[in-house]
C-alpha cells in the first residue's frame, strides 16, 4: 500500500503509521485486490485506516469477507450466459480470430459453453481464446476436460490467472486441510445437497457444519433456499476440480459408496411416502435429488461392491419414476443394472420394477419374462413378502393378455402374501391387488364382484391418503356407464380426475380417466366433447410413450367411433385435433367444465 501511494518509509516508524499519517485528512478511495491470501493482515490494516481516516473509503476484493467493522459485503455472482457472458465471449473471440462470426447456431453454442463454465470470467476468456484453433461446438464437446483444454493463458497475466487450474489451485491451497478434504468429498454430489446429506456422505471425522459454512464464506460453495431448506452446490468447474483432487487422494471409492447408500436410503424412505398424505412433499424432495440418483446409479454400474445397492436404489425409485414421468429413464437404468445383477433379493426387486415400467409403457411382451423370473427367484429364496410384488405385476399383465384364470391365481396369492407394512425394499400395498382383482371380475362379466373389489381398494387406499384410489374410482365410473347410471358415473369419474391431477405430474392417471370421460360424453349424446376428451387422452399418452391396454383400446375405439360417425369426418377430426393439442392442465380444466344437459340423443 505504501509503495502504491508513493509513501516513503521513515526510520523507526511502522509503515502503517506512515500510511495513516499520509491518508489522514484526505478524501480518498483505496482499492485492495485479492485480500484472501493475506486475510488477517488486510483486515487489521483496513480497520486501522477506517478508524483514523473517516474520509477514506476502501474497496477490497476477496473470496472471503474480512469481517471488519463497517464492512458492507457485495457478492459478485457469475456472468449471465445469455447477456454478459455471451458479450464477453464474442468480444474476446473476435480478437482471437477475426473470422469468428456469430450465427444463430454459434450463438446458442456460446451460451451453452458459458453456462457450463458457470459464467466464470476467466474460464470464458480462456474458452474464447481457443476459437483460433477450435470451433465453439468443438470447445463445448471438450468441456469435460476443461482443465486440459484451458491450460494456457496470457503471458502477461499473474501466474494464478494464466490457466483455469492455476486459478482454482490458488483458492484450494489457501484452505486448511479439513476444508480441503470436505471440498473434495462434496464433489460426489450432483445437482446440490442438503446439510443432512453432507453429514451422511462425508467422512465421520469431519465437523461438516462449520467447515461447510467456511467454504460458503470463501465463495467455494453456493447456497440457495429451496422450499424453505438450505441447499448447497458447487459450480461445475469447482466440482470437476474437487473430483480430480478426490481421485488423487485415493478416497473416491469410499465417498461414492457412501453417497450411493445415502441415495438408496432416501429412495427407500420416499417410496411409501409417495403413497401417503405427504406424497407431494416426497415427490418434491425426490425431484430435487434426481441428479444425485443418476450419479449414484452410474457409479453402481461400474462398482462391483455397489451393484446390490444400485439395484435396490433403482427398484425403490420405480413409483417416483412413474409419478414423475420418468418411466423411460427408469427402464433404461434397470435394464443396464440387470445385465450384471447377481441372483438374490435385490435382483428380484429390480426385475419386478422393470416389468412394472414396461407394462406402463405398453410393452407386456418384454415385461413377462422379467416378471416370471422375479417370481421364480423369490420362490427359490422363500421370501413371501418379496414374492407378493412380482405376483401382483404378473397378474396385471395376465389381465391384459386375457388370461383371467392365471391372473386371478397370481393376484389372489399376492394378496395373501402381501402384509402391508412388511419390511421390504419396494412398498406395494395390498389394495393394488384388490384393484386388479376387480378388473378380472369385470372382464369375467361379474360387475357386482368387480364393484366390491374396487370399493374395498378405495377404502384401504383412502386410509393411507394414497392417490392410487383414482384407479378403482375410474373403473367404478366405467361400471356405472355400463349400467346406464350416468349421474353416478359423472361423480366417480370427476373425483377420479381430481385425485389423478393431484397425484403426480406425469399425467398417466389423468390420461386414463379422460378416456372414460369421453365414453361418458358419448353416452350423454355429446360427440364433440367426447372426441376432444379422447384426443386429449391420446396426446397425453403419446407424449408419455404410453398405450392403452388392448381391451381398453378396443372399447374406447368402439365408443368414440360412434361419436365420429355422428359428427362426420371433418368435424370429428377438428375436435380430436383440438383435444390432442391440449396441455395437461388445459385437458383437466376442459374435462371439469360444467357440461350442458344431455341431449335427446339415445345413450350409447
Short mmCIF file of N, CA and C in Angstrom, two decimals, residues 365-462:
data_model
loop_
_atom_site.label_atom_id
_atom_site.label_comp_id
_atom_site.label_asym_id
_atom_site.label_seq_id
_atom_site.Cartn_x
_atom_site.Cartn_y
_atom_site.Cartn_z
N UNK A 365 -44.95 -57.78 -23.65
CA UNK A 365 -44.16 -58.92 -24.14
C UNK A 365 -42.76 -58.91 -23.53
N UNK A 366 -42.15 -57.73 -23.44
CA UNK A 366 -40.82 -57.64 -22.83
C UNK A 366 -40.90 -57.80 -21.32
N UNK A 367 -42.03 -57.40 -20.73
CA UNK A 367 -42.16 -57.45 -19.27
C UNK A 367 -42.34 -58.87 -18.75
N UNK A 368 -43.01 -59.73 -19.51
CA UNK A 368 -43.40 -61.04 -18.98
C UNK A 368 -42.22 -61.89 -18.52
N UNK A 369 -41.17 -62.08 -19.34
CA UNK A 369 -40.06 -62.92 -18.84
C UNK A 369 -39.38 -62.35 -17.60
N UNK A 370 -39.34 -61.04 -17.47
CA UNK A 370 -38.74 -60.43 -16.29
C UNK A 370 -39.56 -60.75 -15.04
N UNK A 371 -40.87 -60.61 -15.16
CA UNK A 371 -41.74 -60.86 -14.01
C UNK A 371 -41.76 -62.35 -13.65
N UNK A 372 -41.74 -63.20 -14.66
CA UNK A 372 -41.72 -64.64 -14.38
C UNK A 372 -40.41 -65.04 -13.69
N UNK A 373 -39.30 -64.45 -14.11
CA UNK A 373 -38.02 -64.72 -13.44
C UNK A 373 -38.06 -64.22 -12.00
N UNK A 374 -38.66 -63.04 -11.79
CA UNK A 374 -38.75 -62.49 -10.44
C UNK A 374 -39.55 -63.41 -9.53
N UNK A 375 -40.67 -63.93 -10.03
CA UNK A 375 -41.50 -64.85 -9.24
C UNK A 375 -40.71 -66.11 -8.91
N UNK A 376 -40.03 -66.67 -9.91
CA UNK A 376 -39.26 -67.90 -9.71
C UNK A 376 -38.15 -67.70 -8.68
N UNK A 377 -37.42 -66.58 -8.79
CA UNK A 377 -36.31 -66.33 -7.87
C UNK A 377 -36.81 -66.07 -6.45
N UNK A 378 -37.93 -65.35 -6.32
CA UNK A 378 -38.49 -65.09 -4.99
C UNK A 378 -38.95 -66.38 -4.34
N UNK A 379 -39.51 -67.30 -5.13
CA UNK A 379 -39.91 -68.60 -4.57
C UNK A 379 -38.67 -69.38 -4.13
N UNK A 380 -37.61 -69.31 -4.92
CA UNK A 380 -36.37 -70.01 -4.55
C UNK A 380 -35.83 -69.49 -3.23
N UNK A 381 -35.94 -68.17 -3.03
CA UNK A 381 -35.43 -67.55 -1.80
C UNK A 381 -36.36 -67.80 -0.62
N UNK A 382 -37.61 -68.21 -0.89
CA UNK A 382 -38.56 -68.46 0.18
C UNK A 382 -39.02 -67.21 0.90
N UNK A 383 -39.02 -66.09 0.20
CA UNK A 383 -39.38 -64.79 0.80
C UNK A 383 -40.77 -64.40 0.30
N UNK A 384 -41.79 -64.63 1.13
CA UNK A 384 -43.16 -64.36 0.71
C UNK A 384 -43.44 -62.88 0.49
N UNK A 385 -42.88 -62.05 1.36
CA UNK A 385 -43.08 -60.61 1.19
C UNK A 385 -42.48 -60.12 -0.12
N UNK A 386 -41.32 -60.67 -0.47
CA UNK A 386 -40.67 -60.34 -1.73
C UNK A 386 -41.49 -60.84 -2.91
N UNK A 387 -42.09 -62.00 -2.77
CA UNK A 387 -42.84 -62.64 -3.85
C UNK A 387 -44.13 -61.89 -4.19
N UNK A 388 -44.72 -61.23 -3.21
CA UNK A 388 -46.03 -60.59 -3.42
C UNK A 388 -46.01 -59.55 -4.52
N UNK A 389 -44.91 -58.82 -4.66
CA UNK A 389 -44.86 -57.72 -5.62
C UNK A 389 -44.84 -58.21 -7.06
N UNK A 390 -43.89 -59.10 -7.47
CA UNK A 390 -43.93 -59.56 -8.86
C UNK A 390 -45.20 -60.34 -9.20
N UNK A 391 -45.78 -61.03 -8.21
CA UNK A 391 -47.05 -61.72 -8.48
C UNK A 391 -48.14 -60.72 -8.85
N UNK A 392 -48.18 -59.59 -8.15
CA UNK A 392 -49.18 -58.57 -8.48
C UNK A 392 -48.96 -58.05 -9.90
N UNK A 393 -47.71 -57.71 -10.23
CA UNK A 393 -47.42 -57.17 -11.56
C UNK A 393 -47.70 -58.21 -12.65
N UNK A 394 -47.36 -59.48 -12.38
CA UNK A 394 -47.64 -60.53 -13.36
C UNK A 394 -49.14 -60.71 -13.54
N UNK A 395 -49.89 -60.65 -12.43
CA UNK A 395 -51.34 -60.75 -12.54
C UNK A 395 -51.93 -59.65 -13.38
N UNK A 396 -51.44 -58.43 -13.20
CA UNK A 396 -51.92 -57.30 -14.01
C UNK A 396 -51.62 -57.54 -15.49
N UNK A 397 -50.43 -58.06 -15.78
CA UNK A 397 -50.06 -58.32 -17.17
C UNK A 397 -50.96 -59.40 -17.77
N UNK A 398 -51.25 -60.45 -17.00
CA UNK A 398 -52.09 -61.54 -17.50
C UNK A 398 -53.51 -61.05 -17.77
N UNK A 399 -53.98 -60.07 -17.01
CA UNK A 399 -55.29 -59.47 -17.31
C UNK A 399 -55.25 -58.87 -18.71
N UNK A 400 -54.19 -58.14 -19.01
CA UNK A 400 -54.07 -57.52 -20.33
C UNK A 400 -54.02 -58.56 -21.44
N UNK A 401 -53.40 -59.71 -21.16
CA UNK A 401 -53.27 -60.74 -22.17
C UNK A 401 -54.51 -61.62 -22.27
N UNK A 402 -55.48 -61.40 -21.40
CA UNK A 402 -56.72 -62.16 -21.47
C UNK A 402 -56.70 -63.47 -20.71
N UNK A 403 -55.63 -63.77 -19.99
CA UNK A 403 -55.55 -64.99 -19.19
C UNK A 403 -56.12 -64.69 -17.81
N UNK A 404 -57.45 -64.69 -17.74
CA UNK A 404 -58.10 -64.26 -16.50
C UNK A 404 -57.91 -65.27 -15.37
N UNK A 405 -57.90 -66.57 -15.70
CA UNK A 405 -57.70 -67.58 -14.65
C UNK A 405 -56.29 -67.46 -14.06
N UNK A 406 -55.29 -67.31 -14.94
CA UNK A 406 -53.92 -67.15 -14.46
C UNK A 406 -53.76 -65.86 -13.67
N UNK A 407 -54.41 -64.80 -14.12
CA UNK A 407 -54.33 -63.53 -13.42
C UNK A 407 -54.93 -63.65 -12.03
N UNK A 408 -56.08 -64.31 -11.94
CA UNK A 408 -56.73 -64.46 -10.63
C UNK A 408 -55.83 -65.23 -9.67
N UNK A 409 -55.22 -66.32 -10.14
CA UNK A 409 -54.35 -67.11 -9.25
C UNK A 409 -53.19 -66.25 -8.75
N UNK A 410 -52.55 -65.52 -9.65
CA UNK A 410 -51.40 -64.71 -9.25
C UNK A 410 -51.81 -63.61 -8.27
N UNK A 411 -52.93 -62.96 -8.54
CA UNK A 411 -53.35 -61.83 -7.70
C UNK A 411 -53.84 -62.30 -6.34
N UNK A 412 -54.54 -63.41 -6.30
CA UNK A 412 -55.01 -63.92 -5.01
C UNK A 412 -53.83 -64.35 -4.14
N UNK A 413 -52.81 -64.96 -4.76
CA UNK A 413 -51.63 -65.34 -3.98
C UNK A 413 -50.89 -64.09 -3.51
N UNK A 414 -50.78 -63.09 -4.38
CA UNK A 414 -50.12 -61.83 -4.00
C UNK A 414 -50.83 -61.20 -2.81
N UNK A 415 -52.15 -61.18 -2.86
CA UNK A 415 -52.93 -60.57 -1.78
C UNK A 415 -52.74 -61.33 -0.48
N UNK A 416 -52.67 -62.65 -0.57
CA UNK A 416 -52.49 -63.48 0.63
C UNK A 416 -51.11 -63.25 1.26
N UNK A 417 -50.10 -63.05 0.42
CA UNK A 417 -48.73 -62.91 0.92
C UNK A 417 -48.38 -61.49 1.33
N UNK A 418 -49.12 -60.52 0.81
CA UNK A 418 -48.75 -59.11 0.97
C UNK A 418 -49.24 -58.59 2.31
N UNK A 419 -48.32 -58.37 3.22
CA UNK A 419 -48.64 -57.81 4.53
C UNK A 419 -48.26 -56.34 4.50
N UNK A 420 -49.24 -55.45 4.53
CA UNK A 420 -48.96 -54.01 4.48
C UNK A 420 -48.07 -53.62 5.65
N UNK A 421 -46.97 -52.95 5.34
CA UNK A 421 -46.04 -52.52 6.38
C UNK A 421 -44.88 -53.47 6.58
N UNK A 422 -44.85 -54.58 5.79
CA UNK A 422 -43.71 -55.50 5.92
C UNK A 422 -42.42 -54.80 5.53
N UNK A 423 -41.33 -55.25 6.14
CA UNK A 423 -40.02 -54.63 5.87
C UNK A 423 -39.49 -55.14 4.54
N UNK A 424 -39.52 -54.32 3.53
CA UNK A 424 -39.02 -54.70 2.21
C UNK A 424 -38.55 -53.46 1.48
N UNK A 425 -37.76 -53.68 0.44
CA UNK A 425 -37.20 -52.55 -0.30
C UNK A 425 -38.29 -51.78 -1.01
N UNK A 426 -39.19 -52.50 -1.69
CA UNK A 426 -40.22 -51.86 -2.50
C UNK A 426 -41.56 -51.96 -1.78
N UNK A 427 -42.21 -50.83 -1.60
CA UNK A 427 -43.50 -50.79 -0.93
C UNK A 427 -44.60 -50.99 -1.96
N UNK A 428 -45.42 -52.02 -1.78
CA UNK A 428 -46.53 -52.24 -2.71
C UNK A 428 -47.75 -52.68 -1.90
N UNK A 429 -48.67 -51.76 -1.65
CA UNK A 429 -49.79 -52.05 -0.75
C UNK A 429 -50.77 -53.05 -1.34
N UNK A 430 -51.48 -53.80 -0.48
CA UNK A 430 -52.39 -54.85 -0.96
C UNK A 430 -53.58 -54.33 -1.74
N UNK A 431 -53.95 -53.06 -1.57
CA UNK A 431 -55.13 -52.60 -2.30
C UNK A 431 -54.89 -52.50 -3.80
N UNK A 432 -53.63 -52.59 -4.24
CA UNK A 432 -53.36 -52.64 -5.68
C UNK A 432 -53.83 -53.98 -6.24
N UNK A 433 -53.55 -55.07 -5.52
CA UNK A 433 -54.02 -56.39 -5.97
C UNK A 433 -55.54 -56.45 -5.96
N UNK A 434 -56.18 -55.82 -4.97
CA UNK A 434 -57.65 -55.79 -4.94
C UNK A 434 -58.20 -55.08 -6.18
N UNK A 435 -57.57 -54.00 -6.56
CA UNK A 435 -57.99 -53.28 -7.77
C UNK A 435 -57.86 -54.19 -9.00
N UNK A 436 -56.73 -54.89 -9.11
CA UNK A 436 -56.53 -55.76 -10.26
C UNK A 436 -57.52 -56.92 -10.26
N UNK A 437 -57.86 -57.44 -9.08
CA UNK A 437 -58.88 -58.49 -9.00
C UNK A 437 -60.24 -57.95 -9.43
N UNK A 438 -60.49 -56.67 -9.17
CA UNK A 438 -61.72 -56.06 -9.66
C UNK A 438 -61.77 -56.04 -11.17
N UNK A 439 -60.64 -55.80 -11.80
CA UNK A 439 -60.59 -55.84 -13.27
C UNK A 439 -60.89 -57.25 -13.77
N UNK A 440 -60.30 -58.25 -13.11
CA UNK A 440 -60.56 -59.64 -13.51
C UNK A 440 -62.06 -59.93 -13.44
N UNK A 441 -62.69 -59.55 -12.34
CA UNK A 441 -64.12 -59.81 -12.17
C UNK A 441 -64.94 -59.10 -13.24
N UNK A 442 -64.56 -57.88 -13.58
CA UNK A 442 -65.29 -57.14 -14.61
C UNK A 442 -65.19 -57.84 -15.96
N UNK A 443 -64.00 -58.30 -16.33
CA UNK A 443 -63.83 -58.99 -17.61
C UNK A 443 -64.52 -60.35 -17.60
N UNK A 444 -64.69 -60.93 -16.43
CA UNK A 444 -65.40 -62.21 -16.32
C UNK A 444 -66.91 -62.01 -16.36
N UNK A 445 -67.37 -60.77 -16.44
CA UNK A 445 -68.79 -60.49 -16.51
C UNK A 445 -69.48 -60.51 -15.17
N UNK A 446 -68.76 -60.15 -14.11
CA UNK A 446 -69.33 -60.15 -12.76
C UNK A 446 -69.19 -58.74 -12.18
N UNK A 447 -70.06 -57.80 -12.59
CA UNK A 447 -69.91 -56.41 -12.15
C UNK A 447 -70.07 -56.23 -10.65
N UNK A 448 -70.90 -57.04 -10.01
CA UNK A 448 -71.07 -56.87 -8.56
C UNK A 448 -69.78 -57.20 -7.81
N UNK A 449 -69.13 -58.29 -8.20
CA UNK A 449 -67.85 -58.65 -7.57
C UNK A 449 -66.79 -57.59 -7.89
N UNK A 450 -66.80 -57.11 -9.13
CA UNK A 450 -65.83 -56.08 -9.51
C UNK A 450 -66.01 -54.84 -8.65
N UNK A 451 -67.26 -54.42 -8.47
CA UNK A 451 -67.53 -53.23 -7.67
C UNK A 451 -67.08 -53.43 -6.23
N UNK A 452 -67.29 -54.63 -5.70
CA UNK A 452 -66.89 -54.91 -4.31
C UNK A 452 -65.37 -54.81 -4.15
N UNK A 453 -64.63 -55.39 -5.10
CA UNK A 453 -63.17 -55.28 -5.04
C UNK A 453 -62.72 -53.82 -5.11
N UNK A 454 -63.31 -53.06 -6.04
CA UNK A 454 -62.89 -51.67 -6.21
C UNK A 454 -63.24 -50.82 -4.99
N UNK A 455 -64.40 -51.07 -4.41
CA UNK A 455 -64.79 -50.29 -3.23
C UNK A 455 -63.87 -50.58 -2.05
N UNK A 456 -63.47 -51.85 -1.91
CA UNK A 456 -62.53 -52.20 -0.83
C UNK A 456 -61.16 -51.57 -1.11
N UNK A 457 -60.74 -51.57 -2.37
CA UNK A 457 -59.47 -50.94 -2.73
C UNK A 457 -59.49 -49.45 -2.41
N UNK A 458 -60.60 -48.79 -2.74
CA UNK A 458 -60.73 -47.35 -2.45
C UNK A 458 -60.67 -47.11 -0.95
N UNK A 459 -61.34 -47.96 -0.19
CA UNK A 459 -61.38 -47.80 1.27
C UNK A 459 -59.97 -47.87 1.86
N UNK A 460 -59.20 -48.88 1.46
CA UNK A 460 -57.86 -49.04 2.01
C UNK A 460 -56.91 -47.94 1.52
N UNK A 461 -57.02 -47.57 0.25
CA UNK A 461 -56.16 -46.51 -0.28
C UNK A 461 -56.48 -45.18 0.37
N UNK A 462 -57.75 -44.94 0.65
CA UNK A 462 -58.15 -43.68 1.29
C UNK A 462 -57.61 -43.59 2.70
#
